[in-house]
Coordinates of C-alpha atoms in Angstrom, one line a residue:
Chain K
X1 CA 24.7 -18.9 10.7
X2 CA 23.8 -22.0 8.7
X3 CA 21.1 -22.8 11.3
X4 CA 19.7 -19.3 10.9
X5 CA 19.6 -19.6 7.1
X6 CA 17.9 -23.0 7.3
X7 CA 15.4 -21.7 9.8
X8 CA 14.5 -18.7 7.6
X9 CA 14.4 -21.0 4.6
X10 CA 11.9 -23.3 6.5
X11 CA 9.8 -20.3 7.4
X12 CA 9.8 -19.2 3.7
X13 CA 8.7 -22.6 2.6
X14 CA 5.8 -22.6 5.0
X15 CA 4.8 -19.1 3.8
X16 CA 4.8 -20.3 0.2
X17 CA 2.6 -23.2 1.3
X18 CA 0.2 -20.8 2.9
X19 CA 0.2 -18.6 -0.2
X20 CA -0.7 -21.7 -2.3
X21 CA -3.8 -22.2 -0.1
X22 CA -4.8 -18.5 -0.4
X23 CA -4.3 -18.5 -4.1
X24 CA -6.3 -21.7 -4.4
X25 CA -9.1 -20.4 -2.3
X26 CA -9.3 -17.0 -4.2
X27 CA -10.8 -18.6 -7.3
X28 CA -13.3 -20.5 -5.2
X29 CA -14.5 -17.5 -3.2
X30 CA -17.5 -17.1 -5.4
X31 CA -18.7 -20.6 -4.5
X32 CA -18.5 -22.3 -7.9
X33 CA -15.3 -21.4 -9.8
X34 CA -16.8 -23.2 -12.8
X35 CA -19.0 -20.2 -13.5
X36 CA -15.7 -18.2 -13.9
X37 CA -14.3 -20.8 -16.3
X38 CA -17.0 -21.4 -18.8
X39 CA -18.3 -18.9 -21.3
X40 CA -21.9 -17.9 -20.6
X41 CA -23.3 -19.5 -23.8
X42 CA -22.0 -23.0 -22.9
X43 CA -24.4 -25.9 -22.9
X44 CA -25.1 -28.1 -19.8
X45 CA -23.0 -30.9 -21.3
X46 CA -20.1 -28.7 -22.0
X47 CA -20.3 -27.3 -18.4
X48 CA -20.1 -30.9 -17.0
X49 CA -17.3 -31.7 -19.4
X50 CA -15.2 -28.7 -18.2
X51 CA -16.1 -29.5 -14.6
X52 CA -14.6 -33.0 -15.0
X53 CA -11.6 -31.6 -17.0
X54 CA -10.7 -29.3 -14.1
X55 CA -11.5 -32.0 -11.4
X56 CA -14.1 -29.6 -10.0
X57 CA -16.5 -32.5 -9.3
X58 CA -14.1 -33.7 -6.6
X59 CA -14.2 -32.6 -2.9
X60 CA -12.2 -29.4 -2.1
X61 CA -9.2 -31.0 -0.3
X62 CA -8.7 -33.4 -3.2
X63 CA -8.9 -30.5 -5.6
X64 CA -6.2 -28.7 -3.6
X65 CA -3.9 -31.7 -3.7
X66 CA -4.3 -31.9 -7.4
X67 CA -3.4 -28.3 -7.7
X68 CA -0.4 -28.6 -5.5
X69 CA 0.8 -31.7 -7.3
X70 CA 0.6 -29.7 -10.6
X71 CA 2.4 -26.7 -9.1
X72 CA 5.2 -28.9 -7.8
X73 CA 5.7 -30.2 -11.3
X74 CA 5.7 -26.7 -12.7
X75 CA 2.2 -27.1 -14.1
X76 CA 0.1 -24.1 -13.1
X77 CA -2.8 -24.9 -15.4
X78 CA -3.6 -23.6 -18.8
X79 CA -4.7 -20.1 -19.6
X80 CA -8.2 -20.0 -20.9
X81 CA -7.7 -17.0 -23.1
X82 CA -4.4 -17.9 -24.7
X83 CA -4.9 -21.7 -24.4
X84 CA -1.3 -22.0 -23.4
X85 CA 0.4 -23.1 -20.2
X86 CA 0.0 -20.2 -17.7
X87 CA 3.5 -20.2 -16.2
X88 CA 5.5 -19.5 -19.3
X89 CA 3.0 -16.7 -20.2
X90 CA 3.7 -15.0 -16.8
X91 CA 7.4 -15.6 -16.9
X92 CA 7.6 -14.1 -20.4
X93 CA 6.2 -10.8 -18.9
X94 CA 8.4 -10.8 -15.9
X95 CA 11.5 -9.1 -17.3
X96 CA 9.5 -6.1 -18.4
X97 CA 8.1 -5.7 -14.9
X98 CA 11.5 -6.1 -13.4
X99 CA 13.0 -3.5 -15.7
X100 CA 10.3 -1.0 -14.8
X101 CA 10.7 -1.7 -11.1
X102 CA 14.5 -1.4 -11.3
X103 CA 14.2 1.9 -13.1
X104 CA 11.8 3.2 -10.5
X105 CA 14.2 1.9 -7.8
X106 CA 17.1 3.8 -9.3
X107 CA 15.0 7.0 -9.4
X108 CA 13.7 6.7 -5.9
X109 CA 17.1 5.7 -4.4
X110 CA 18.9 8.5 -6.3
X111 CA 16.5 11.2 -5.2
X112 CA 15.6 9.7 -1.8
X113 CA 19.2 9.2 -0.6
X114 CA 20.4 12.5 -1.8
X115 CA 17.6 14.5 -0.2
X116 CA 17.7 12.4 2.9
X117 CA 21.5 13.0 3.4
X118 CA 21.1 16.7 2.7
X119 CA 18.2 16.9 5.2
X120 CA 20.1 15.2 7.9
X121 CA 23.2 17.4 7.3
X122 CA 21.2 20.4 8.3
X123 CA 18.0 19.5 10.2
X124 CA 15.4 22.2 10.0
X125 CA 17.1 23.8 7.0
X126 CA 15.3 24.4 3.7
X127 CA 16.3 21.1 2.2
X128 CA 14.9 19.3 5.3
X129 CA 11.7 21.2 5.3
X130 CA 11.2 20.8 1.5
X131 CA 12.2 17.1 1.8
X132 CA 9.7 16.6 4.6
X133 CA 6.8 18.2 2.7
X134 CA 7.9 16.2 -0.4
X135 CA 7.9 12.9 1.6
X136 CA 4.5 13.7 3.1
X137 CA 3.1 14.5 -0.4
X138 CA 4.7 11.4 -1.9
X139 CA 2.9 9.1 0.4
X140 CA -0.5 10.8 -0.3
X141 CA -0.7 11.0 -4.0
X142 CA -2.4 8.1 -5.8
X143 CA -0.1 6.4 -8.3
X144 CA -2.8 6.3 -10.9
X145 CA -3.5 10.0 -10.6
X146 CA 0.2 10.9 -10.8
X147 CA 0.5 8.7 -13.9
X148 CA -2.4 10.5 -15.6
X149 CA -1.0 13.9 -14.7
X150 CA 2.5 12.9 -16.0
X151 CA 0.9 11.8 -19.2
X152 CA -1.0 15.1 -19.5
X153 CA 1.9 17.3 -18.8
X154 CA 5.0 15.6 -20.3
X155 CA 3.3 13.4 -22.9
X156 CA 0.4 15.4 -24.3
X157 CA 1.3 19.1 -23.6
X158 CA 5.1 19.1 -23.8
X159 CA 5.5 16.0 -25.9
X160 CA 8.8 15.1 -24.2
X161 CA 8.2 11.5 -23.6
X162 CA 5.9 8.8 -25.2
X163 CA 3.0 7.7 -23.0
X164 CA 2.7 4.1 -23.9
X165 CA 4.9 1.2 -25.2
X166 CA 8.2 -0.1 -24.0
X167 CA 10.7 0.0 -26.9
X168 CA 13.3 2.6 -25.8
X169 CA 14.5 4.2 -22.6
X170 CA 12.3 7.2 -23.3
X171 CA 9.3 4.9 -22.9
X172 CA 10.6 4.0 -19.4
X173 CA 10.8 7.6 -18.0
X174 CA 7.2 8.4 -17.2
X175 CA 6.1 5.0 -15.8
X176 CA 9.2 4.7 -13.8
X177 CA 8.8 8.2 -12.4
X178 CA 5.1 7.5 -11.5
X179 CA 6.0 4.2 -9.9
X180 CA 9.1 5.4 -8.1
X181 CA 7.3 8.5 -6.5
X182 CA 6.0 6.6 -3.5
X183 CA 9.2 4.9 -2.7
X184 CA 11.2 8.1 -3.0
X185 CA 9.3 9.4 0.0
X186 CA 10.1 6.3 2.0
X187 CA 13.7 6.4 1.0
X188 CA 14.0 10.1 2.0
X189 CA 12.6 9.4 5.4
X190 CA 14.6 6.4 6.2
X191 CA 17.9 8.0 4.9
X192 CA 17.3 11.1 7.0
X193 CA 16.5 9.1 10.1
X194 CA 19.5 6.7 9.7
X195 CA 21.8 9.6 9.0
X196 CA 20.6 11.5 12.1
X197 CA 21.3 8.4 14.2
X198 CA 24.8 8.1 12.9
X199 CA 25.7 11.8 12.9
X200 CA 25.2 11.9 16.6
X201 CA 28.0 9.3 17.2
X202 CA 31.3 10.1 18.8
X203 CA 33.4 9.1 15.8
X204 CA 31.6 11.7 13.7
X205 CA 32.4 14.4 16.3
X206 CA 36.0 13.2 16.2
X207 CA 36.2 13.4 12.5
X208 CA 34.9 17.0 12.6
X209 CA 37.3 17.9 15.4
X210 CA 40.3 16.6 13.5
X211 CA 39.4 19.0 10.8
X212 CA 38.0 16.7 8.1
X213 CA 36.0 18.5 5.4
X214 CA 32.3 18.2 6.3
X215 CA 31.5 16.7 2.9
X216 CA 34.0 13.9 3.5
X217 CA 32.6 13.3 7.0
X218 CA 29.2 12.8 5.6
X219 CA 30.0 10.7 2.6
X220 CA 32.9 8.6 4.0
X221 CA 32.1 8.2 7.6
X222 CA 28.4 8.8 8.1
X223 CA 26.7 7.5 5.0
X224 CA 28.6 4.2 5.0
X225 CA 27.5 3.5 8.6
X226 CA 23.9 4.6 7.9
X227 CA 23.7 2.3 4.9
X228 CA 22.3 -0.7 6.7
X229 CA 18.7 0.4 7.2
X230 CA 18.8 2.2 3.8
X231 CA 19.8 -1.0 2.0
X232 CA 17.2 -3.0 3.9
X233 CA 14.5 -0.6 3.1
X234 CA 15.5 -0.3 -0.5
X235 CA 15.1 -4.1 -0.9
X236 CA 11.7 -4.0 0.8
X237 CA 10.7 -1.1 -1.4
X238 CA 11.4 -3.3 -4.4
X239 CA 8.5 -5.4 -3.2
X240 CA 6.2 -2.4 -3.0
X241 CA 7.3 -1.5 -6.5
X242 CA 6.3 -4.9 -7.9
X243 CA 2.9 -4.4 -6.1
X244 CA 2.5 -0.9 -7.4
X245 CA 3.4 -2.0 -10.9
X246 CA -0.1 -3.4 -11.3
X247 CA -1.5 0.1 -11.6
X248 CA 1.4 1.8 -13.4
X249 CA 1.6 -0.9 -16.1
X250 CA -2.2 -0.6 -16.7
X251 CA -2.0 3.2 -17.1
X252 CA 1.1 3.2 -19.3
X253 CA 0.2 0.1 -21.3
X254 CA 3.5 -1.4 -20.1
X255 CA 3.7 -5.1 -21.2
X256 CA 4.6 -6.5 -17.8
X257 CA 3.2 -9.1 -15.4
X258 CA 0.9 -6.6 -13.6
X259 CA -1.0 -5.6 -16.7
X260 CA -1.2 -9.3 -17.8
X261 CA -2.7 -10.0 -14.4
X262 CA -5.3 -7.2 -14.6
X263 CA -6.2 -8.2 -18.2
X264 CA -6.6 -11.8 -17.1
X265 CA -8.8 -10.7 -14.2
X266 CA -11.2 -8.9 -16.5
X267 CA -11.1 -11.8 -19.0
X268 CA -12.0 -14.1 -16.1
X269 CA -8.9 -16.2 -17.0
X270 CA -8.4 -17.6 -13.6
X271 CA -5.6 -20.1 -14.1
X272 CA -3.5 -17.2 -15.4
X273 CA -4.6 -14.9 -12.6
X274 CA -3.7 -17.5 -10.0
X275 CA -0.3 -18.0 -11.6
X276 CA 0.5 -14.3 -11.7
X277 CA -0.4 -13.9 -8.0
X278 CA 1.6 -16.9 -7.1
X279 CA 4.7 -15.8 -9.1
X280 CA 4.5 -12.3 -7.6
X281 CA 4.2 -13.8 -4.1
X282 CA 7.2 -16.0 -4.6
X283 CA 9.2 -12.9 -5.6
X284 CA 8.1 -11.3 -2.4
X285 CA 9.1 -14.2 -0.3
X286 CA 12.5 -14.5 -2.1
X287 CA 13.2 -10.8 -1.6
X288 CA 12.3 -11.0 2.1
X289 CA 14.6 -14.0 2.5
X290 CA 17.4 -12.2 0.7
X291 CA 16.9 -9.1 2.8
X292 CA 17.1 -11.1 6.0
X293 CA 20.4 -12.6 4.9
X294 CA 21.7 -9.3 3.7
X295 CA 20.8 -7.6 6.9
X296 CA 22.7 -10.2 8.9
X297 CA 25.7 -9.8 6.6
X298 CA 25.8 -6.0 6.7
X299 CA 25.3 -5.8 10.5
X300 CA 27.3 -8.5 12.3
X301 CA 25.8 -7.2 15.6
X302 CA 22.5 -8.8 14.8
X303 CA 22.3 -12.0 16.7
X304 CA 21.1 -15.0 14.7
X305 CA 18.4 -16.6 16.9
Chain I
X1 CA 15.7 -0.9 13.0
X2 CA 17.4 2.3 14.0
X3 CA 16.7 2.1 17.6
X4 CA 19.8 0.3 18.6
X5 CA 21.5 2.7 21.0
X6 CA 20.0 6.0 20.3
X7 CA 18.7 8.2 23.1
X8 CA 15.5 10.0 22.2
X9 CA 16.2 13.0 20.0
X10 CA 14.8 16.3 21.1
X11 CA 11.9 17.1 18.9
X12 CA 11.1 20.7 19.2
X13 CA 11.9 23.3 21.8
X14 CA 9.3 23.0 24.5
X15 CA 6.9 26.0 24.4
X16 CA 5.1 27.0 27.5
X17 CA 1.6 28.2 28.0
X18 CA -1.8 27.4 26.6
X19 CA -1.3 29.5 23.5
X20 CA 1.8 27.5 22.6
X21 CA 0.0 24.2 23.1
X22 CA -2.7 25.4 20.7
X23 CA -0.1 26.3 18.2
X24 CA 1.3 22.8 18.2
X25 CA -1.9 21.2 17.2
X26 CA -2.0 19.9 13.6
X27 CA -4.2 22.7 12.4
X28 CA -3.8 22.2 8.6
X29 CA -4.4 18.4 8.7
X30 CA -7.2 18.7 11.3
X31 CA -9.1 21.3 9.3
X32 CA -8.8 19.5 6.0
X33 CA -10.1 16.3 7.6
X34 CA -12.9 18.2 9.3
X35 CA -14.0 19.7 6.0
X36 CA -14.0 16.2 4.4
X37 CA -15.9 14.8 7.4
X38 CA -18.5 17.6 7.1
X39 CA -18.8 17.1 3.3
X40 CA -19.3 13.4 3.9
X41 CA -21.9 13.9 6.7
X42 CA -23.9 16.7 5.1
X43 CA -23.3 15.5 1.5
X44 CA -26.7 15.8 -0.3
X45 CA -27.8 18.7 1.8
X46 CA -25.0 21.0 0.7
X47 CA -24.2 19.7 -2.8
X48 CA -25.4 22.3 -5.4
X49 CA -26.8 19.5 -7.7
X50 CA -27.7 15.9 -7.7
X51 CA -24.4 14.1 -8.3
X52 CA -26.2 11.6 -10.7
X53 CA -28.1 14.2 -12.6
X54 CA -26.8 13.8 -16.2
X55 CA -27.5 16.1 -19.1
X56 CA -25.5 15.7 -22.3
X57 CA -26.4 19.3 -23.3
X58 CA -24.0 20.6 -20.7
X59 CA -21.3 17.9 -20.9
X60 CA -17.6 18.8 -20.4
X61 CA -18.2 22.3 -19.2
X62 CA -14.9 23.8 -17.9
X63 CA -14.5 25.2 -14.3
X64 CA -16.2 28.5 -13.6
X65 CA -13.1 30.6 -13.9
X66 CA -12.1 29.4 -17.4
X67 CA -13.8 30.5 -20.7
X68 CA -17.1 28.8 -21.2
X69 CA -17.5 28.0 -17.5
X70 CA -20.4 28.9 -15.3
X71 CA -20.6 29.5 -11.5
X72 CA -23.6 27.1 -11.2
X73 CA -21.0 24.4 -12.0
X74 CA -18.0 25.7 -10.1
X75 CA -15.6 22.8 -11.0
X76 CA -17.2 22.1 -14.4
X77 CA -19.1 19.1 -15.6
X78 CA -18.1 15.6 -16.7
X79 CA -18.6 13.7 -19.9
X80 CA -22.3 13.1 -19.0
X81 CA -22.9 16.7 -17.9
X82 CA -22.9 15.9 -14.2
X83 CA -21.6 18.5 -11.7
X84 CA -18.1 17.7 -10.6
X85 CA -18.3 19.5 -7.3
X86 CA -21.4 17.6 -6.3
X87 CA -19.8 14.3 -7.3
X88 CA -16.7 15.1 -5.3
X89 CA -18.9 15.9 -2.3
X90 CA -20.8 12.6 -2.8
X91 CA -17.4 10.8 -3.2
X92 CA -16.3 12.1 0.2
X93 CA -19.0 10.0 1.9
X94 CA -18.0 6.9 0.0
X95 CA -14.3 7.3 0.7
X96 CA -14.9 7.9 4.4
X97 CA -17.4 5.1 4.9
X98 CA -15.1 2.6 3.2
X99 CA -12.0 4.0 4.8
X100 CA -13.3 4.0 8.4
X101 CA -15.1 0.7 8.1
X102 CA -12.2 -1.1 6.5
X103 CA -9.9 0.2 9.1
X104 CA -12.3 -1.0 11.8
X105 CA -12.5 -4.5 10.3
X106 CA -8.8 -4.7 9.8
X107 CA -8.0 -3.2 13.2
X108 CA -10.5 -5.4 15.0
X109 CA -9.3 -8.6 13.3
X110 CA -5.6 -7.6 13.7
X111 CA -6.1 -6.8 17.4
X112 CA -7.8 -10.1 18.0
X113 CA -5.0 -12.1 16.4
X114 CA -2.4 -10.0 18.2
X115 CA -4.1 -10.6 21.6
X116 CA -4.4 -14.3 21.1
X117 CA -1.0 -14.9 19.6
X118 CA 0.8 -12.5 22.0
X119 CA -0.9 -13.7 25.1
X120 CA -1.0 -17.4 24.6
X121 CA 2.3 -17.8 22.8
X122 CA 3.4 -21.3 22.0
X123 CA 1.8 -23.0 19.1
X124 CA -1.1 -20.6 18.9
X125 CA 1.4 -17.8 18.3
X126 CA 3.4 -19.9 15.9
X127 CA 0.4 -20.8 13.7
X128 CA -1.0 -17.2 13.8
X129 CA 2.4 -15.8 13.1
X130 CA 2.8 -17.9 10.0
X131 CA -0.6 -16.8 8.7
X132 CA 0.4 -13.2 9.3
X133 CA 3.6 -13.8 7.4
X134 CA 1.7 -15.4 4.5
X135 CA -0.7 -12.4 4.3
X136 CA 2.2 -9.9 4.4
X137 CA 4.1 -11.9 1.7
X138 CA 1.3 -11.5 -0.8
X139 CA 0.9 -8.6 -3.2
X140 CA -2.1 -7.2 -1.5
X141 CA -3.2 -5.1 -4.4
X142 CA -3.3 -8.2 -6.7
X143 CA -5.2 -10.2 -4.0
X144 CA -7.7 -7.3 -3.6
X145 CA -8.2 -7.1 -7.4
X146 CA -8.9 -10.8 -7.6
X147 CA -11.3 -10.8 -4.7
X148 CA -13.1 -7.7 -6.1
X149 CA -13.6 -9.4 -9.4
X150 CA -14.8 -12.7 -7.9
X151 CA -17.2 -11.2 -5.3
X152 CA -20.2 -9.1 -6.3
X153 CA -19.3 -5.4 -6.3
X154 CA -20.5 -2.9 -3.7
X155 CA -19.4 -0.9 -0.7
X156 CA -19.7 -3.8 1.7
X157 CA -17.6 -6.1 -0.5
X158 CA -14.9 -3.4 -0.7
X159 CA -14.8 -3.0 3.1
X160 CA -14.4 -6.7 3.6
X161 CA -11.7 -7.0 0.9
X162 CA -9.7 -4.1 2.3
X163 CA -10.2 -5.4 5.9
X164 CA -9.0 -8.8 4.8
X165 CA -5.9 -7.5 3.0
X166 CA -4.8 -5.1 5.7
X167 CA -5.4 -6.9 9.0
X168 CA -2.0 -8.6 9.1
X169 CA -0.1 -5.3 9.5
X170 CA -2.1 -4.6 12.7
X171 CA -1.5 -8.1 14.0
X172 CA 2.2 -7.8 13.4
X173 CA 2.7 -4.5 15.1
X174 CA 0.2 -5.0 18.0
X175 CA 1.6 -8.5 18.8
X176 CA 4.8 -6.8 20.0
X177 CA 2.8 -4.5 22.1
X178 CA 0.9 -7.4 23.7
X179 CA 4.2 -9.1 24.5
X180 CA 5.5 -5.9 26.1
X181 CA 2.4 -5.3 28.2
X182 CA 2.0 -9.0 29.2
X183 CA 5.4 -9.0 30.9
X184 CA 4.5 -6.1 33.2
X185 CA 3.8 -6.4 36.9
X186 CA 0.1 -5.3 36.8
X187 CA -0.8 -8.2 34.5
X188 CA 1.0 -10.7 36.8
X189 CA -0.8 -9.2 39.7
X190 CA -4.2 -9.5 38.0
X191 CA -3.5 -13.1 37.3
X192 CA -2.5 -13.7 40.9
X193 CA -5.6 -11.9 41.9
X194 CA -7.7 -14.5 40.1
X195 CA -8.7 -12.6 37.0
X196 CA -10.0 -14.7 34.1
X197 CA -8.0 -14.7 30.9
X198 CA -10.7 -12.9 29.1
X199 CA -10.8 -10.2 31.7
X200 CA -7.1 -9.8 31.6
X201 CA -7.1 -9.4 27.8
X202 CA -10.1 -7.1 27.8
X203 CA -9.5 -4.9 30.9
X204 CA -5.7 -4.9 31.3
X205 CA -4.0 -5.5 27.9
X206 CA -6.4 -4.1 25.4
X207 CA -6.6 -0.6 27.0
X208 CA -2.8 -0.4 27.1
X209 CA -2.4 -1.1 23.5
X210 CA -5.1 1.4 22.3
X211 CA -2.6 4.2 21.8
X212 CA -0.6 2.2 19.3
X213 CA -3.8 0.9 17.7
X214 CA -5.0 4.5 17.2
X215 CA -1.8 5.7 15.7
X216 CA -1.6 2.7 13.4
X217 CA -5.3 3.1 12.4
X218 CA -4.9 6.8 11.5
X219 CA -1.8 6.1 9.4
X220 CA -3.6 3.2 7.7
X221 CA -6.7 5.3 7.1
X222 CA -4.8 7.1 4.3
X223 CA -3.5 3.9 2.8
X224 CA -7.0 2.4 2.9
X225 CA -8.6 5.3 1.2
X226 CA -5.9 5.2 -1.5
X227 CA -6.5 1.4 -2.0
X228 CA -10.3 2.0 -2.4
X229 CA -9.6 4.7 -4.9
X230 CA -7.2 2.4 -6.8
X231 CA -9.7 -0.4 -6.9
X232 CA -12.5 2.0 -8.0
X233 CA -10.1 3.4 -10.6
X234 CA -9.5 -0.1 -12.1
X235 CA -13.3 -0.5 -12.2
X236 CA -13.3 -3.1 -9.4
X237 CA -14.4 -0.9 -6.6
X238 CA -17.7 0.9 -5.9
X239 CA -19.8 0.4 -9.1
X240 CA -21.2 3.3 -11.2
X241 CA -23.2 5.4 -11.1
X242 CA -21.8 6.0 -7.6
X243 CA -19.5 9.0 -7.4
X244 CA -16.4 7.4 -5.9
X245 CA -13.3 9.6 -6.5
X246 CA -11.3 6.8 -8.1
X247 CA -14.2 6.0 -10.4
X248 CA -14.5 9.6 -11.4
X249 CA -10.9 9.5 -12.6
X250 CA -11.5 6.2 -14.4
X251 CA -14.6 7.5 -16.2
X252 CA -13.0 10.8 -17.2
X253 CA -9.7 9.3 -18.2
X254 CA -10.3 9.2 -21.9
X255 CA -11.4 12.8 -22.0
X256 CA -8.5 14.3 -20.0
X257 CA -6.5 15.4 -22.9
X258 CA -9.0 18.2 -23.6
X259 CA -10.9 18.3 -20.3
X260 CA -8.1 18.4 -17.6
X261 CA -10.6 19.2 -14.8
X262 CA -12.0 15.6 -15.0
X263 CA -8.8 14.2 -13.7
X264 CA -7.4 17.0 -11.6
X265 CA -10.2 17.7 -9.1
X266 CA -10.9 14.2 -7.9
X267 CA -7.2 13.6 -7.7
X268 CA -6.8 16.6 -5.5
X269 CA -9.6 15.4 -3.3
X270 CA -8.0 12.1 -2.8
X271 CA -4.6 13.7 -2.2
X272 CA -5.8 16.2 0.4
X273 CA -7.8 13.6 2.4
X274 CA -4.9 11.1 2.4
X275 CA -2.4 13.8 3.2
X276 CA -4.3 15.1 6.2
X277 CA -4.9 11.5 7.5
X278 CA -1.2 10.9 7.2
X279 CA -0.2 14.2 8.9
X280 CA -2.6 13.5 11.7
X281 CA -1.2 10.0 12.1
X282 CA 2.3 11.4 12.2
X283 CA 1.4 13.9 14.8
X284 CA -0.4 11.3 16.9
X285 CA 2.6 9.0 16.6
X286 CA 4.8 11.6 18.2
X287 CA 2.2 12.4 20.9
X288 CA 1.1 8.9 21.8
X289 CA 3.9 6.5 21.0
X290 CA 7.2 7.7 22.4
X291 CA 8.9 4.5 21.1
X292 CA 8.3 5.5 17.5
X293 CA 9.3 9.1 17.7
X294 CA 12.5 8.6 15.8
X295 CA 11.0 6.8 12.8

């Protein structure tokens, strides 16, 4: 077990190292990142000064080492637009993103697990058919379109919910619904399939035969045993939610990390962009690591190799 | 993850006869996709207007069936007076080109990595595996956004970006296939028979993983088209005055409160296309890949 954890930890560290290379290279894709850093009206002398200040006159490997040394010290560079260290700027926006993603998670897990269980209880029934169509639709609707439609219907026409800002829970409803939509489809499918697997088992048949109420069989016997893939997928969906938050936050003017990142991209604030991508990636890696451990904990039959 | 002990579940009662086989085809998905393909291929020939023809005198005309609409602009006009139906038809071509080409790039690169890693194993596999892990651990949308901003905009750029952000999924799935095929007798026989490695990979392993590749590519086609629309929506995809669906939504966004058709029709076009690709992919998965039937 300890060996397994250490091994996964080692793999995660290598992944983070790989991410640092990709993030570093992203800003240099255009050839000269300096052109992204300086304002167009800068003089030649100013350009050279900035070039030296960012060590961009050094060879690439050396630049990378400088970057990594900074990152290891927690120094991710300075935002050009805000003229402040980039990392605190990103971390300050992180809670808002996590709040939105959590709300979306609650919505998608709530609906997805309920519909999935009901579908599996009666395969081919109307809940199942409706659920299947819903899941198909869920994975085909663009999040940004759904966001706009939600704003049009519930914000503009019906005036039930505000369409931008983040002060109260009412602000959370529309963005969370738009963001959670896609995950709801995935949760429905995996719950249905996990439940169908379990419902076929002998102990479920026994529970039925001994006269247990069908509701109890499903909630107490089946759902508990089907929970492993469901919990795993739920954690992985959290990653998808953080990814999708980029678009949702932009549409609903939600003050999270995703919108900060998109704004920074348009402002050509590359240190800030790099930091946001890096922080989001670390979140990904950490979640994956946690899922692996959780999976092993929930299912002792999984061999640690 | 659910395939621990389960026997294959029975999918549908087997129907007999040619008629029944016809009935089991994915008619809805197939016809939607066919319509989109035709629109994309014939595009300019059947569009009622030039999709870039702007005229402010007829801007924001509602669809034909509402008050103030006209049948010469069936789905209405946008803020610049351009015909929405013609722009949606033009957008079909962009979505399809980007979608298919990005899937080809990603699928090609992913297959290559899978073949090399799966066949050679050892340190090659370890290194490639870590690279795949790294790619899969990054928020692909963020990476795509950054790349789109740094590189000069255009269809080719978008194809490369989406190819680059999606190949790892193919590599991960197909590597398992390569491992499975590699261990079978006919590959060992080919090796004993003196086939070169290249020949084994090309003639024996690749054809046997094509089924999985096709299923994956079809399922990814929808995701890729969605990603292109998202980038275009953010203003980082196909540049104006092109008529990409995502771009239409972005351009019309500030008018949607009083001109709903600007947002609704391009969105429906995206949804129907992606939906039919996904349905087709699901159908193919059941047909071609018995291993995945339960997912």
